[in-house]
């Protein structure tokens, strides 16, 4: 089996690479590439994302054929994909960070700034927060409700279809921190930085 | 609920820990990788490396340290000390740092903060503020606290937020190394003026100081070096103590 981490030159993905390699050891091949053929032929894909919604979508669109390849992988071939942080946010139709920007449209909804109640809550939402698991998922196998995950973000994904929500977290309000729609998985938090429990999620994804 | 973070900081010089945990069973007490691993296994919410390498020719050593540590520790890793340019930041991030803290370079040229937060995202840009009380207010010091800048620390903190800093790491130079506790007034004043998280640093001598940093100083995270280095307290003990005082921590 091989898992491809999409390297589309947006943000720092070394922690994602290190964590997947740690979990995979030598049993699963971890590729880091933007090569379209390699993505097509992989079994699973990881879509990381750091920086703003706009900078990430711009970077995705900047690689000729990448969005089409990902669409084919996810929508036509129904192969598993994990989006992390802005990687998850890009599943939406539209994001409002920096400028109104079109997303991939895989899970209808929008990405808006966390309402910090006039400065009552500091942004970014940085640090360890508990997740409220709402639904069973293969990626949460052996992950307990109220587990701590590491977050860094100022924007939240608001999906139209609430049944896609796997987990939420509380910061200012109750917002979405994990989603699942058929073969599409996403976490707003960083499993790669969430210690052993985060590595478990990565392991669960690899073993889907 | 968002938890308050406890961040042990390791001083690294020429690739070796200079103030480190005094554990007898350590294979190599000077190995930053091994020390960082002990901290992360003990429940540290984040690890901070402060590179105090003086000579330029040995600057490369920190990159190797970060590379090795990031393959072993799966909690956020912040690296600071001698970070001058976008190129330095890029290099550290590529080696596996999750955040980079900028000190002197940000004082000299705030463009570094504006440009780096645009390029890499605010989430990985920490501005380190070294402040000293001058009788009336607090003033920024640079070059490891040796040079006065004449800049007001509170105004500077606000400016750094505007420039795109994701967090502020505030160190009281009056308290650093004294073990008498954080400068609570400095922390709470800055915390009330900015809307980004504040990490308190400088002066921790016991666990009550950590409690005060959060409760009175309104810090979102507390950083300490020597109380952990010399084995006075473990990170786990610190967390249990904060928890017993009603402070939300990850246990």
Coordinates of C-alpha atoms in Angstrom, one line a residue:
Chain A
X1 CA 0.0 0.0 0.0
X2 CA 1.1 3.6 -0.5
X3 CA -0.1 6.8 0.9
X4 CA 0.7 10.1 -0.8
X5 CA 1.0 13.4 1.0
X6 CA 0.3 16.1 -1.5
X7 CA 3.1 18.6 -1.6
X8 CA 1.6 21.6 -3.3
X9 CA 4.2 24.1 -1.9
X10 CA 1.9 25.6 0.7
X11 CA 3.1 25.8 4.2
X12 CA 5.3 23.6 6.3
X13 CA 4.5 19.9 5.9
X14 CA 7.5 18.3 7.5
X15 CA 5.6 17.4 10.7
X16 CA 3.0 15.7 8.6
X17 CA 5.6 13.8 6.8
X18 CA 7.5 12.8 10.0
X19 CA 4.3 11.6 11.7
X20 CA 3.1 9.5 8.8
X21 CA 6.6 7.9 8.4
X22 CA 6.7 7.2 12.1
X23 CA 3.4 5.4 12.0
X24 CA 4.0 3.7 8.7
X25 CA 7.5 2.4 9.6
X26 CA 8.5 0.3 6.7
X27 CA 5.1 -1.4 6.2
X28 CA 3.4 1.4 4.2
X29 CA 5.1 3.5 1.6
X30 CA 4.8 7.3 2.2
X31 CA 5.2 9.4 -0.9
X32 CA 5.5 13.2 -0.7
X33 CA 4.8 14.7 -4.1
X34 CA 2.6 16.8 -6.4
X35 CA 3.2 14.4 -9.3
X36 CA -0.3 13.7 -10.8
X37 CA 0.4 10.1 -11.9
X38 CA 1.8 9.2 -8.4
X39 CA -1.3 10.7 -6.8
X40 CA -3.6 8.8 -9.2
X41 CA -1.9 5.5 -8.5
X42 CA -1.8 5.8 -4.7
X43 CA -4.2 4.1 -2.4
X44 CA -4.7 7.0 0.0
X45 CA -4.1 10.7 -0.1
X46 CA -3.3 13.2 2.6
X47 CA -4.1 16.9 1.9
X48 CA -2.3 19.1 4.4
X49 CA -2.8 22.8 4.6
X50 CA -1.2 25.7 6.4
X51 CA -1.5 29.4 6.0
X52 CA -4.7 31.0 4.7
X53 CA -7.6 29.4 2.8
X54 CA -6.8 31.6 -0.1
X55 CA -3.1 30.9 -0.2
X56 CA -3.8 27.1 0.0
X57 CA -6.4 27.1 -2.8
X58 CA -4.2 29.4 -4.9
X59 CA -1.3 26.9 -4.5
X60 CA -3.5 23.9 -5.4
X61 CA -4.8 25.7 -8.5
X62 CA -1.3 26.7 -9.3
X63 CA -0.3 23.2 -10.1
X64 CA -1.8 22.3 -13.5
X65 CA -4.2 19.4 -13.3
X66 CA -3.9 18.8 -9.5
X67 CA -7.5 19.8 -8.6
X68 CA -8.9 17.6 -11.5
X69 CA -6.7 14.7 -10.3
X70 CA -7.9 15.1 -6.7
X71 CA -11.5 15.3 -7.9
X72 CA -11.1 12.1 -9.8
X73 CA -9.4 10.4 -6.9
X74 CA -12.1 11.4 -4.4
X75 CA -15.3 11.7 -6.4
X76 CA -14.9 9.1 -9.2
X77 CA -12.6 6.5 -7.7
X78 CA -13.9 7.0 -4.1
X79 CA -10.5 6.5 -2.6
X80 CA -9.8 7.7 1.0
X81 CA -8.5 11.2 1.5
X82 CA -7.6 12.9 4.7
X83 CA -7.6 16.7 4.9
X84 CA -5.7 18.4 7.8
X85 CA -6.5 21.9 9.0
X86 CA -6.8 24.1 5.9
X87 CA -6.8 20.8 4.0
X88 CA -10.2 20.1 5.6
X89 CA -11.4 23.6 5.1
X90 CA -10.9 23.4 1.4
X91 CA -13.5 20.6 1.2
X92 CA -16.1 23.4 1.4
X93 CA -17.7 25.5 -1.4
X94 CA -16.3 28.8 -0.2
X95 CA -13.9 30.4 2.2
X96 CA -13.7 34.0 3.5
X97 CA -10.1 34.3 4.7
X98 CA -8.3 37.2 3.0
X99 CA -10.9 37.2 0.1
X100 CA -13.9 35.2 -0.9
X101 CA -12.4 32.1 -2.4
X102 CA -13.9 29.0 -4.0
X103 CA -13.1 25.7 -2.4
X104 CA -13.1 22.2 -3.7
X105 CA -16.9 21.7 -3.1
X106 CA -16.7 18.2 -1.8
X107 CA -18.6 18.8 1.3
X108 CA -21.1 21.7 0.8
X109 CA -20.6 24.5 3.3
X110 CA -18.5 27.6 4.1
X111 CA -15.4 28.6 6.1
X112 CA -15.8 31.6 8.2
X113 CA -13.9 33.3 11.0
X114 CA -14.5 32.1 14.5
X115 CA -16.7 34.6 16.3
X116 CA -14.4 35.6 19.2
X117 CA -17.2 37.6 20.9
X118 CA -15.6 41.0 20.5
X119 CA -12.2 40.0 21.7
X120 CA -13.3 37.8 24.6
X121 CA -11.6 34.8 23.0
X122 CA -8.1 35.2 21.6
X123 CA -7.4 34.2 18.0
X124 CA -5.9 32.0 16.7
X125 CA -7.4 29.2 18.7
X126 CA -4.0 27.8 19.7
X127 CA -3.4 24.8 21.9
X128 CA -4.9 21.6 23.2
X129 CA -8.6 21.3 23.3
X130 CA -11.0 18.4 23.9
X131 CA -12.9 17.0 21.1
X132 CA -16.6 15.9 21.4
X133 CA -17.0 12.8 19.3
X134 CA -20.5 12.8 17.8
X135 CA -20.3 9.8 15.6
X136 CA -18.4 6.6 15.3
X137 CA -15.8 6.6 12.7
X138 CA -13.0 4.3 11.6
X139 CA -10.6 7.1 12.0
X140 CA -11.6 7.4 15.7
X141 CA -11.1 3.7 16.5
X142 CA -9.6 3.5 20.0
X143 CA -9.9 7.3 20.4
X144 CA -11.9 8.3 23.4
X145 CA -14.4 11.1 23.5
X146 CA -12.9 14.2 25.1
X147 CA -9.4 13.3 23.9
X148 CA -7.1 16.3 23.6
X149 CA -6.0 17.4 20.2
X150 CA -3.7 20.3 19.1
X151 CA -5.3 23.2 17.3
X152 CA -4.1 26.2 15.4
X153 CA -6.7 28.1 13.4
X154 CA -8.9 31.2 13.3
X155 CA -11.4 30.0 10.8
X156 CA -14.0 27.2 11.1
X157 CA -15.8 25.0 8.6
X158 CA -19.5 25.1 8.7
X159 CA -20.9 22.3 6.6
X160 CA -24.6 22.5 5.4
X161 CA -25.2 18.8 6.1
X162 CA -24.7 18.3 9.8
X163 CA -24.6 14.6 9.4
X164 CA -21.0 15.0 8.0
X165 CA -19.8 16.2 11.4
X166 CA -17.7 13.6 13.3
X167 CA -16.6 15.8 16.2
X168 CA -16.8 19.3 17.5
X169 CA -14.7 21.3 20.0
X170 CA -15.6 24.2 22.2
X171 CA -13.9 27.6 21.8
X172 CA -16.1 30.6 21.9
X173 CA -18.7 28.4 20.4
X174 CA -19.1 24.8 19.5
X175 CA -17.4 24.3 16.2
X176 CA -16.7 21.5 13.8
X177 CA -13.3 19.8 14.2
X178 CA -13.7 16.6 12.2
X179 CA -15.8 15.5 9.3
X180 CA -16.5 12.4 7.2
X181 CA -18.4 12.0 4.0
X182 CA -18.1 8.5 2.5
X183 CA -14.3 8.3 1.6
X184 CA -13.5 11.9 2.6
X185 CA -12.1 12.5 6.1
X186 CA -10.9 15.7 7.6
X187 CA -9.6 17.1 10.9
X188 CA -9.3 20.8 11.8
X189 CA -6.8 19.9 14.5
X190 CA -3.3 18.5 13.8
X191 CA -3.1 14.8 14.4
X192 CA 0.6 15.0 13.5
X193 CA 1.1 17.3 16.5
X194 CA -1.3 15.7 18.9
X195 CA 1.1 13.2 20.6
X196 CA 0.2 9.5 20.8
X197 CA -3.5 10.0 20.4
X198 CA -3.0 12.0 17.2
X199 CA -0.7 9.3 15.8
X200 CA -3.5 6.8 16.5
X201 CA -5.8 8.7 14.1
X202 CA -3.1 8.7 11.5
X203 CA -2.7 5.0 12.0
X204 CA -6.4 4.5 11.7
X205 CA -6.4 6.4 8.4
X206 CA -3.5 4.3 7.1
X207 CA -5.3 1.1 8.1
X208 CA -8.7 2.1 6.6
Chain B
X1 CA -12.3 23.8 26.7
X2 CA -9.0 25.1 25.6
X3 CA -6.3 24.1 28.0
X4 CA -3.4 26.2 29.3
X5 CA -0.1 25.0 27.9
X6 CA 3.0 24.2 29.9
X7 CA 6.1 24.6 27.8
X8 CA 9.6 23.5 28.9
X9 CA 12.4 25.4 27.3
X10 CA 15.8 24.0 26.5
X11 CA 18.8 26.2 25.9
X12 CA 20.9 24.7 23.2
X13 CA 24.5 25.8 22.4
X14 CA 26.5 24.3 19.5
X15 CA 23.9 21.6 19.2
X16 CA 24.1 20.6 22.9
X17 CA 21.8 21.3 25.9
X18 CA 23.6 23.6 28.3
X19 CA 21.0 23.7 31.0
X20 CA 19.5 20.3 31.1
X21 CA 17.6 17.8 33.2
X22 CA 19.9 16.3 35.7
X23 CA 18.8 12.7 35.4
X24 CA 21.3 10.1 36.3
X25 CA 19.8 7.5 33.9
X26 CA 20.3 9.8 30.9
X27 CA 22.6 8.2 28.3
X28 CA 23.6 11.6 27.1
X29 CA 22.6 14.5 29.2
X30 CA 23.6 17.0 26.6
X31 CA 21.6 15.5 23.8
X32 CA 18.6 17.9 23.1
X33 CA 16.8 15.2 21.2
X34 CA 16.7 12.9 24.2
X35 CA 15.8 15.7 26.6
X36 CA 12.9 16.8 24.3
X37 CA 11.6 13.3 24.2
X38 CA 11.6 13.1 28.0
X39 CA 9.6 16.2 28.1
X40 CA 7.1 15.2 25.4
X41 CA 6.7 11.7 27.0
X42 CA 6.1 13.5 30.3
X43 CA 3.2 15.5 28.9
X44 CA 4.8 18.7 27.8
X45 CA 2.3 20.6 25.6
X46 CA 5.0 22.0 23.5
X47 CA 8.8 22.0 23.4
X48 CA 10.8 25.2 23.0
X49 CA 14.5 25.3 21.9
X50 CA 16.4 28.4 22.4
X51 CA 19.6 28.4 20.4
X52 CA 22.2 30.4 22.2
X53 CA 25.1 29.5 19.9
X54 CA 27.3 32.5 19.7
X55 CA 29.4 31.9 16.7
X56 CA 28.1 32.0 13.2
X57 CA 30.0 28.9 12.0
X58 CA 28.2 26.7 14.5
X59 CA 24.7 28.1 13.6
X60 CA 24.1 25.0 11.4
X61 CA 24.0 22.8 14.5
X62 CA 20.5 23.8 15.5
X63 CA 19.1 22.6 12.2
X64 CA 20.4 19.1 12.8
X65 CA 18.9 19.2 16.3
X66 CA 15.5 20.3 15.0
X67 CA 15.6 17.6 12.3
X68 CA 16.3 14.8 14.7
X69 CA 13.8 16.1 17.4
X70 CA 10.9 16.4 15.0
X71 CA 11.3 12.8 14.0
X72 CA 10.9 11.8 17.7
X73 CA 8.5 14.3 19.2
X74 CA 5.0 14.7 18.0
X75 CA 4.0 17.8 19.9
X76 CA 4.6 21.3 18.6
X77 CA 8.2 22.4 18.5
X78 CA 9.1 26.1 18.7
X79 CA 12.6 27.2 17.9
X80 CA 14.1 30.6 18.6
X81 CA 17.5 32.3 19.0
X82 CA 19.4 34.0 16.2
X83 CA 16.5 34.0 13.7
X84 CA 17.1 36.9 11.4
X85 CA 15.5 36.3 8.0
X86 CA 12.8 34.6 6.1
X87 CA 15.4 32.2 4.9
X88 CA 16.3 31.2 8.5
X89 CA 12.6 30.7 9.2
X90 CA 12.1 28.6 6.1
X91 CA 15.1 26.5 7.0
X92 CA 13.9 25.8 10.5
X93 CA 10.3 25.0 9.3
X94 CA 11.7 22.6 6.7
X95 CA 13.7 20.9 9.4
X96 CA 10.5 20.2 11.3
X97 CA 10.0 23.2 13.6
X98 CA 6.3 24.0 13.9
X99 CA 6.9 27.6 15.1
X100 CA 9.8 30.0 15.0
X101 CA 10.3 32.7 17.5
X102 CA 11.8 36.0 16.3
X103 CA 13.3 38.4 18.7
X104 CA 16.0 41.0 17.8
X105 CA 15.3 40.8 14.1
X106 CA 11.6 41.8 14.7
X107 CA 12.7 44.8 16.7
X108 CA 15.2 46.0 14.1
X109 CA 12.8 45.4 11.2
X110 CA 9.1 44.6 11.7
X111 CA 8.9 43.7 8.0
X112 CA 10.4 40.3 8.9
X113 CA 7.2 39.6 10.9
X114 CA 4.9 41.0 8.3
X115 CA 6.5 39.1 5.5
X116 CA 7.0 35.8 7.3
X117 CA 3.5 35.7 8.7
X118 CA 2.2 36.2 5.1
X119 CA 4.5 33.7 3.6
X120 CA 4.3 30.9 6.3
X121 CA 1.1 31.8 8.1
X122 CA 0.7 33.5 11.5
X123 CA 0.3 30.2 13.2
X124 CA 4.1 29.6 13.0
X125 CA 5.3 33.1 13.8
X126 CA 6.0 33.8 17.5
X127 CA 7.4 37.2 18.4
X128 CA 9.7 37.0 21.5
X129 CA 9.6 40.2 23.6
X130 CA 12.4 40.7 26.2
X131 CA 11.2 43.5 28.4
X132 CA 12.8 45.4 31.4
X133 CA 11.0 47.8 33.7
X134 CA 12.5 51.3 33.6
X135 CA 10.7 52.7 36.6
X136 CA 7.7 54.0 34.6
X137 CA 7.0 51.3 32.0
X138 CA 8.6 48.4 30.3
X139 CA 11.2 48.7 27.6
X140 CA 12.3 46.3 24.9
X141 CA 15.8 44.8 25.1
X142 CA 17.5 42.9 22.4
X143 CA 20.6 40.8 21.9
X144 CA 19.6 38.4 24.7
X145 CA 18.7 41.3 27.0
X146 CA 22.0 43.2 26.6
X147 CA 20.9 46.1 24.4
X148 CA 18.3 48.7 25.3
X149 CA 16.1 49.8 22.4
X150 CA 14.1 52.6 23.9
X151 CA 10.9 51.0 22.6
X152 CA 7.9 50.7 24.8
X153 CA 7.1 47.0 25.3
X154 CA 3.3 47.5 25.5
X155 CA 3.1 49.5 22.3
X156 CA 5.5 47.1 20.6
X157 CA 3.3 44.1 21.5
X158 CA 0.3 45.7 19.9
X159 CA 2.4 46.5 16.8
X160 CA 3.6 42.9 16.5
X161 CA 0.0 41.7 16.6
X162 CA -0.8 44.1 13.7
X163 CA 2.2 42.8 11.8
X164 CA 0.8 39.3 11.9
X165 CA 2.4 37.6 14.9
X166 CA 0.5 34.5 15.9
X167 CA 1.7 34.5 19.5
X168 CA 3.8 36.6 21.9
X169 CA 6.5 35.1 24.1
X170 CA 7.0 37.6 26.8
X171 CA 10.1 37.4 29.0
X172 CA 10.8 39.7 31.9
X173 CA 14.5 40.4 31.8
X174 CA 14.3 41.6 35.4
X175 CA 13.0 38.2 36.5
X176 CA 14.8 35.9 34.1
X177 CA 17.0 33.5 36.1
X178 CA 15.9 34.9 39.5
X179 CA 13.3 32.2 40.3
X180 CA 11.1 34.7 42.1
X181 CA 8.2 34.4 39.7
X182 CA 6.9 36.0 36.5
X183 CA 6.5 39.8 36.2
X184 CA 2.7 39.5 36.6
X185 CA 2.0 43.1 35.9
X186 CA 3.9 43.0 32.6
X187 CA 2.1 39.8 31.5
X188 CA -1.4 41.0 32.4
X189 CA -0.9 44.4 30.9
X190 CA 0.2 43.0 27.5
X191 CA -2.4 40.2 27.7
X192 CA -5.2 42.8 28.1
X193 CA -3.9 44.9 25.1
X194 CA -3.6 42.2 22.5
X195 CA -6.0 39.6 21.1
X196 CA -3.4 36.9 20.4
X197 CA -2.2 34.3 22.9
X198 CA 0.6 35.2 25.3
X199 CA 3.3 32.8 26.6
X200 CA 4.7 34.0 29.9
X201 CA 8.4 33.5 30.5
X202 CA 11.2 34.5 32.9
X203 CA 11.5 33.9 36.7
X204 CA 9.7 30.7 37.5
X205 CA 11.1 29.1 40.7
X206 CA 8.1 27.0 41.9
X207 CA 4.8 25.7 40.7
X208 CA 2.8 28.5 42.3
X209 CA 4.6 30.9 39.9
X210 CA 3.0 28.9 37.0
X211 CA -0.4 29.2 38.6
X212 CA 0.1 33.0 39.0
X213 CA 1.2 33.3 35.4
X214 CA -2.2 31.9 34.3
X215 CA -4.5 33.3 37.0
X216 CA -3.0 36.7 37.6
X217 CA -0.9 37.2 34.5
X218 CA -3.7 36.0 32.1
X219 CA -1.1 34.0 30.1
X220 CA -2.4 31.4 27.8
X221 CA 0.8 29.3 28.2
X222 CA 3.6 29.2 30.7
X223 CA 7.2 28.6 29.8
X224 CA 9.8 27.5 32.2
X225 CA 13.4 26.3 32.0
X226 CA 15.3 25.7 35.2
X227 CA 12.5 24.2 37.4
X228 CA 12.3 21.4 34.9
X229 CA 16.0 21.2 33.9
X230 CA 17.3 20.5 37.3
X231 CA 14.6 17.9 38.1
X232 CA 13.0 20.1 40.8
X233 CA 9.7 19.3 39.2
X234 CA 8.5 17.2 36.4
X235 CA 6.1 18.4 33.7
X236 CA 3.6 15.9 35.1
X237 CA 3.8 17.3 38.6
X238 CA 3.4 20.8 37.3
X239 CA 0.3 19.8 35.4
X240 CA -1.2 18.0 38.4
X241 CA -0.6 21.1 40.5
X242 CA -2.2 23.5 38.1
X243 CA -5.1 21.1 37.8
X244 CA -5.5 21.0 41.6
X245 CA -5.7 24.8 41.5
X246 CA -8.5 24.7 39.0
X247 CA -6.5 25.6 35.9
X248 CA -7.5 23.6 32.8
X249 CA -4.6 21.6 31.6
X250 CA -4.2 18.5 29.4
X251 CA -3.7 15.5 31.6

